[in-house]
PDB file of C-alpha atoms in Angstrom:
ATOM      1  CA  MET A  10     115.380 167.874  77.431  1.00  0.00           C
ATOM      2  CA  THR A  11     114.422 165.232  74.873  1.00  0.00           C
ATOM      3  CA  LYS A  12     111.685 162.702  75.550  1.00  0.00           C
ATOM      4  CA  LYS A  13     114.314 159.943  75.864  1.00  0.00           C
ATOM      5  CA  GLU A  14     116.428 161.991  78.311  1.00  0.00           C
ATOM      6  CA  ASN A  15     113.316 162.761  80.352  1.00  0.00           C
ATOM      7  CA  GLN A  16     112.344 159.068  80.467  1.00  0.00           C
ATOM      8  CA  THR A  17     115.881 158.100  81.547  1.00  0.00           C
ATOM      9  CA  LYS A  18     115.740 160.693  84.326  1.00  0.00           C
ATOM     10  CA  LEU A  19     112.398 159.314  85.500  1.00  0.00           C
ATOM     11  CA  GLU A  20     113.610 155.729  85.565  1.00  0.00           C
ATOM     12  CA  ARG A  21     115.119 154.603  88.822  1.00  0.00           C
ATOM     13  CA  TRP A  22     116.391 151.342  90.120  1.00  0.00           C
ATOM     14  CA  ARG A  23     113.631 149.332  91.737  1.00  0.00           C
ATOM     15  CA  ARG A  24     115.228 146.454  93.683  1.00  0.00           C
ATOM     16  CA  SER A  25     118.745 145.534  94.720  1.00  0.00           C
ATOM     17  CA  PRO A  26     120.372 142.807  96.856  1.00  0.00           C
ATOM     18  CA  GLU A  27     122.104 145.503  98.931  1.00  0.00           C
ATOM     19  CA  LEU A  28     121.937 149.133  99.997  1.00  0.00           C
ATOM     20  CA  PRO A  29     122.883 151.594  97.272  1.00  0.00           C
ATOM     21  CA  GLN A  30     125.854 153.825  98.061  1.00  0.00           C
ATOM     22  CA  ASP A  31     123.774 156.873  99.076  1.00  0.00           C
ATOM     23  CA  ALA A  32     121.706 154.900 101.601  1.00  0.00           C
ATOM     24  CA  PHE A  33     124.785 153.127 102.945  1.00  0.00           C
ATOM     25  CA  ALA A  34     126.591 156.451 103.416  1.00  0.00           C
ATOM     26  CA  ALA A  35     123.580 158.006 105.177  1.00  0.00           C
ATOM     27  CA  TYR A  36     123.458 155.181 107.749  1.00  0.00           C
ATOM     28  CA  THR A  37     127.161 154.622 108.385  1.00  0.00           C
ATOM     29  CA  LYS A  38     128.279 157.829 110.062  1.00  0.00           C
ATOM     30  CA  ALA A  39     131.453 157.743 112.164  1.00  0.00           C
ATOM     31  CA  ASP A  40     132.541 159.199 115.488  1.00  0.00           C
ATOM     32  CA  GLY A  41     129.201 158.780 117.207  1.00  0.00           C
ATOM     33  CA  GLN A  42     127.334 160.994 114.761  1.00  0.00           C
ATOM     34  CA  LEU A  43     123.686 160.140 114.625  1.00  0.00           C
ATOM     35  CA  ASN A  44     122.245 158.447 111.590  1.00  0.00           C
ATOM     36  CA  PRO A  45     118.755 159.331 110.423  1.00  0.00           C
ATOM     37  CA  SER A  46     116.108 157.419 112.338  1.00  0.00           C
ATOM     38  CA  SER A  47     114.432 154.458 110.706  1.00  0.00           C
ATOM     39  CA  VAL A  48     111.246 152.447 111.115  1.00  0.00           C
ATOM     40  CA  VAL A  49     111.545 148.716 111.762  1.00  0.00           C
ATOM     41  CA  ALA A  50     108.666 146.376 110.927  1.00  0.00           C
ATOM     42  CA  THR A  51     108.243 142.909 112.440  1.00  0.00           C
ATOM     43  CA  ILE A  52     105.398 140.397 112.681  1.00  0.00           C
ATOM     44  CA  ASP A  53     103.303 140.056 115.845  1.00  0.00           C
ATOM     45  CA  GLU A  54     102.304 136.652 117.173  1.00  0.00           C
ATOM     46  CA  ASP A  55      98.869 136.943 115.525  1.00  0.00           C
ATOM     47  CA  GLY A  56     100.462 137.746 112.125  1.00  0.00           C
ATOM     48  CA  SER A  57      99.800 141.493 112.283  1.00  0.00           C
ATOM     49  CA  PRO A  58     102.524 143.908 111.248  1.00  0.00           C
ATOM     50  CA  ARG A  59     104.229 145.899 114.033  1.00  0.00           C
ATOM     51  CA  VAL A  60     106.340 148.998 113.374  1.00  0.00           C
ATOM     52  CA  ALA A  61     108.578 151.026 115.669  1.00  0.00           C
ATOM     53  CA  PRO A  62     110.966 153.938 115.103  1.00  0.00           C
ATOM     54  CA  PHE A  63     114.655 153.448 115.957  1.00  0.00           C
ATOM     55  CA  GLY A  64     117.511 155.909 116.151  1.00  0.00           C
ATOM     56  CA  SER A  65     120.135 153.234 116.692  1.00  0.00           C
ATOM     57  CA  LEU A  66     120.172 151.688 113.204  1.00  0.00           C
ATOM     58  CA  ARG A  67     123.605 151.551 111.590  1.00  0.00           C
ATOM     59  CA  ALA A  68     124.714 150.138 108.236  1.00  0.00           C
ATOM     60  CA  VAL A  69     127.824 148.035 108.870  1.00  0.00           C
ATOM     61  CA  SER A  70     128.081 147.022 105.218  1.00  0.00           C
ATOM     62  CA  PRO A  71     125.729 147.301 102.221  1.00  0.00           C
ATOM     63  CA  ARG A  72     124.306 143.896 103.239  1.00  0.00           C
ATOM     64  CA  LEU A  73     124.333 144.189 107.049  1.00  0.00           C
ATOM     65  CA  LEU A  74     122.411 146.456 109.441  1.00  0.00           C
ATOM     66  CA  ARG A  75     122.924 146.628 113.188  1.00  0.00           C
ATOM     67  CA  LEU A  76     120.753 148.146 115.930  1.00  0.00           C
ATOM     68  CA  ILE A  77     120.211 148.067 119.665  1.00  0.00           C
ATOM     69  CA  ILE A  78     116.763 147.266 121.034  1.00  0.00           C
ATOM     70  CA  GLY A  79     115.368 147.295 124.555  1.00  0.00           C
ATOM     71  CA  ARG A  80     115.375 143.701 125.822  1.00  0.00           C
ATOM     72  CA  TYR A  81     111.624 143.696 126.460  1.00  0.00           C
ATOM     73  CA  HIS A  82     110.576 145.719 123.425  1.00  0.00           C
ATOM     74  CA  ASP A  83     107.871 144.187 121.194  1.00  0.00           C
ATOM     75  CA  THR A  84     110.254 144.394 118.229  1.00  0.00           C
ATOM     76  CA  LEU A  85     112.821 142.126 119.904  1.00  0.00           C
ATOM     77  CA  VAL A  86     110.137 139.714 121.106  1.00  0.00           C
ATOM     78  CA  ASN A  87     108.863 139.459 117.523  1.00  0.00           C
ATOM     79  CA  MET A  88     112.380 138.990 116.094  1.00  0.00           C
ATOM     80  CA  LYS A  89     113.006 136.096 118.496  1.00  0.00           C
ATOM     81  CA  ARG A  90     109.876 134.337 117.242  1.00  0.00           C
ATOM     82  CA  ASP A  91     110.043 135.306 113.550  1.00  0.00           C
ATOM     83  CA  ASP A  92     113.243 136.755 112.102  1.00  0.00           C
ATOM     84  CA  ARG A  93     111.596 138.356 109.046  1.00  0.00           C
ATOM     85  CA  THR A  94     112.172 142.100 109.263  1.00  0.00           C
ATOM     86  CA  MET A  95     111.693 145.184 107.088  1.00  0.00           C
ATOM     87  CA  VAL A  96     113.434 148.504 107.708  1.00  0.00           C
ATOM     88  CA  ALA A  97     112.287 151.815 106.204  1.00  0.00           C
ATOM     89  CA  MET A  98     115.288 154.111 105.809  1.00  0.00           C
ATOM     90  CA  ILE A  99     114.516 157.751 105.007  1.00  0.00           C
ATOM     91  CA  CYS A 100     117.139 160.483 104.668  1.00  0.00           C
ATOM     92  CA  PRO A 101     116.914 163.851 102.946  1.00  0.00           C
ATOM     93  CA  PRO A 102     117.307 164.820 100.204  1.00  0.00           C
ATOM     94  CA  ASP A 103     116.613 161.629  98.267  1.00  0.00           C
ATOM     95  CA  VAL A 104     117.044 158.371 100.197  1.00  0.00           C
ATOM     96  CA  ALA A 105     113.858 156.399 100.819  1.00  0.00           C
ATOM     97  CA  VAL A 106     114.418 152.646 100.744  1.00  0.00           C
ATOM     98  CA  SER A 107     112.979 149.561 102.406  1.00  0.00           C
ATOM     99  CA  ALA A 108     115.463 146.859 103.354  1.00  0.00           C
ATOM    100  CA  ARG A 109     114.009 143.367 103.811  1.00  0.00           C
ATOM    101  CA  GLY A 110     116.030 140.816 105.719  1.00  0.00           C
ATOM    102  CA  ARG A 111     116.475 138.361 108.566  1.00  0.00           C
ATOM    103  CA  ALA A 112     117.254 139.476 112.112  1.00  0.00           C
ATOM    104  CA  ARG A 113     119.810 137.758 114.359  1.00  0.00           C
ATOM    105  CA  ILE A 114     120.199 138.511 118.035  1.00  0.00           C
ATOM    106  CA  VAL A 115     123.949 138.891 118.521  1.00  0.00           C
ATOM    107  CA  GLU A 116     124.120 139.887 122.198  1.00  0.00           C
ATOM    108  CA  ASN A 117     121.286 139.615 124.712  1.00  0.00           C
ATOM    109  CA  PRO A 118     121.984 141.292 127.030  1.00  0.00           C
ATOM    110  CA  PHE A 119     124.183 143.743 125.176  1.00  0.00           C
ATOM    111  CA  SER A 120     127.668 143.807 126.711  1.00  0.00           C
ATOM    112  CA  LEU A 121     127.669 147.595 127.147  1.00  0.00           C
ATOM    113  CA  ASP A 122     124.180 147.920 128.639  1.00  0.00           C
ATOM    114  CA  GLU A 123     122.233 144.974 130.024  1.00  0.00           C
ATOM    115  CA  ASN A 124     118.911 146.702 129.324  1.00  0.00           C
ATOM    116  CA  TYR A 125     119.435 146.276 125.585  1.00  0.00           C
ATOM    117  CA  ALA A 126     120.150 143.609 122.977  1.00  0.00           C
ATOM    118  CA  LEU A 127     122.361 143.955 119.901  1.00  0.00           C
ATOM    119  CA  VAL A 128     120.664 142.757 116.713  1.00  0.00           C
ATOM    120  CA  GLU A 129     121.971 142.331 113.173  1.00  0.00           C
ATOM    121  CA  ILE A 130     119.801 142.219 110.077  1.00  0.00           C
ATOM    122  CA  ASP A 131     121.143 140.409 107.026  1.00  0.00           C
ATOM    123  CA  ILE A 132     119.718 142.234 104.025  1.00  0.00           C
ATOM    124  CA  GLU A 133     118.044 140.073 101.387  1.00  0.00           C
ATOM    125  CA  GLU A 134     116.551 142.806  99.210  1.00  0.00           C
ATOM    126  CA  VAL A 135     116.365 146.589  99.068  1.00  0.00           C
ATOM    127  CA  LYS A 136     113.426 148.331  97.391  1.00  0.00           C
ATOM    128  CA  ASN A 137     113.578 151.912  96.177  1.00  0.00           C
ATOM    129  CA  ASP A 138     110.676 153.859  97.721  1.00  0.00           C
ATOM    130  CA  MET A 139     111.825 157.345  96.672  1.00  0.00           C
ATOM    131  CA  PRO A 140     109.238 159.188  94.597  1.00  0.00           C
ATOM    132  CA  ILE A 141     110.708 160.352  91.294  1.00  0.00           C
ATOM    133  CA  ARG A 142     109.302 163.857  91.210  1.00  0.00           C
ATOM    134  CA  VAL A 143     109.822 165.005  94.798  1.00  0.00           C
ATOM    135  CA  GLY A 144     112.639 165.345  97.293  1.00  0.00           C
ATOM    136  CA  LEU A 145     112.723 164.949 101.053  1.00  0.00           C
ATOM    137  CA  GLU A 146     113.079 168.064 103.158  1.00  0.00           C
ATOM    138  CA  THR A 147     113.085 166.410 106.561  1.00  0.00           C
ATOM    139  CA  GLY A 148     113.390 163.015 108.149  1.00  0.00           C
ATOM    140  CA  ILE A 149     112.913 161.573 111.609  1.00  0.00           C
ATOM    141  CA  ALA A 150     115.769 162.731 113.832  1.00  0.00           C
ATOM    142  CA  ILE A 151     116.828 161.905 117.380  1.00  0.00           C
ATOM    143  CA  ALA A 152     119.625 163.128 119.599  1.00  0.00           C
ATOM    144  CA  PRO A 153     120.952 161.808 122.911  1.00  0.00           C
ATOM    145  CA  ASN A 154     121.102 164.393 125.642  1.00  0.00           C
ATOM    146  CA  GLY A 155     122.457 164.952 129.132  1.00  0.00           C
ATOM    147  CA  PRO A 156     123.920 161.824 130.712  1.00  0.00           C
ATOM    148  CA  PHE A 157     123.092 159.758 127.634  1.00  0.00           C
ATOM    149  CA  VAL A 158     125.639 161.393 125.302  1.00  0.00           C
ATOM    150  CA  ASP A 159     128.597 159.303 126.527  1.00  0.00           C
ATOM    151  CA  TRP A 160     126.387 156.209 126.731  1.00  0.00           C
ATOM    152  CA  TRP A 161     125.398 156.731 123.099  1.00  0.00           C
ATOM    153  CA  LYS A 162     129.006 157.203 121.946  1.00  0.00           C
ATOM    154  CA  SER A 163     130.117 153.927 123.559  1.00  0.00           C
ATOM    155  CA  LEU A 164     127.191 152.012 122.047  1.00  0.00           C
ATOM    156  CA  TRP A 165     127.767 153.583 118.639  1.00  0.00           C
ATOM    157  CA  GLU A 166     131.438 152.616 118.630  1.00  0.00           C
ATOM    158  CA  LYS A 167     130.641 148.980 119.444  1.00  0.00           C
ATOM    159  CA  MET A 168     127.875 148.838 116.831  1.00  0.00           C
ATOM    160  CA  GLY A 169     130.289 150.035 114.139  1.00  0.00           C
ATOM    161  CA  ALA A 170     132.893 147.336 114.784  1.00  0.00           C
ATOM    162  CA  GLU A 171     133.565 145.045 111.852  1.00  0.00           C
ATOM    163  CA  PRO A 172     131.617 141.749 112.034  1.00  0.00           C
TER     164      PRO A 172
END
């Protein structure tokens, strides 16, 4: 490989106004299939960052994310007060992006389960966090079980509906 070819291989996109195709595809699975988990960051009342893992994140379009959140979860409380949100999306073998955006509470309570709220995040910028010289072997994964399988499928279907 020439020096120029090697440099081109090492160069990656840095920022984008929307999810790249590989990240969008990883977080837009159909038929109730689980997406990789993600980590959502919000701002506490005192200005401190707060992060929490979520398995319910879904990409509706390259510029719109949707998730369900417990109605009394710190993340939702923070989003009500300050809509600035960052989502870390990690999926093997090579998706590691941070999506910055503004959260909107669409349904509170969520029509399919009153214990939850449905939130949408309008993406403003996506940053590439994938290291150039390594790949991802694993990610954070969740799976509904027992009586929650049907519950999950109904929530997932509603979350995937066109806006």
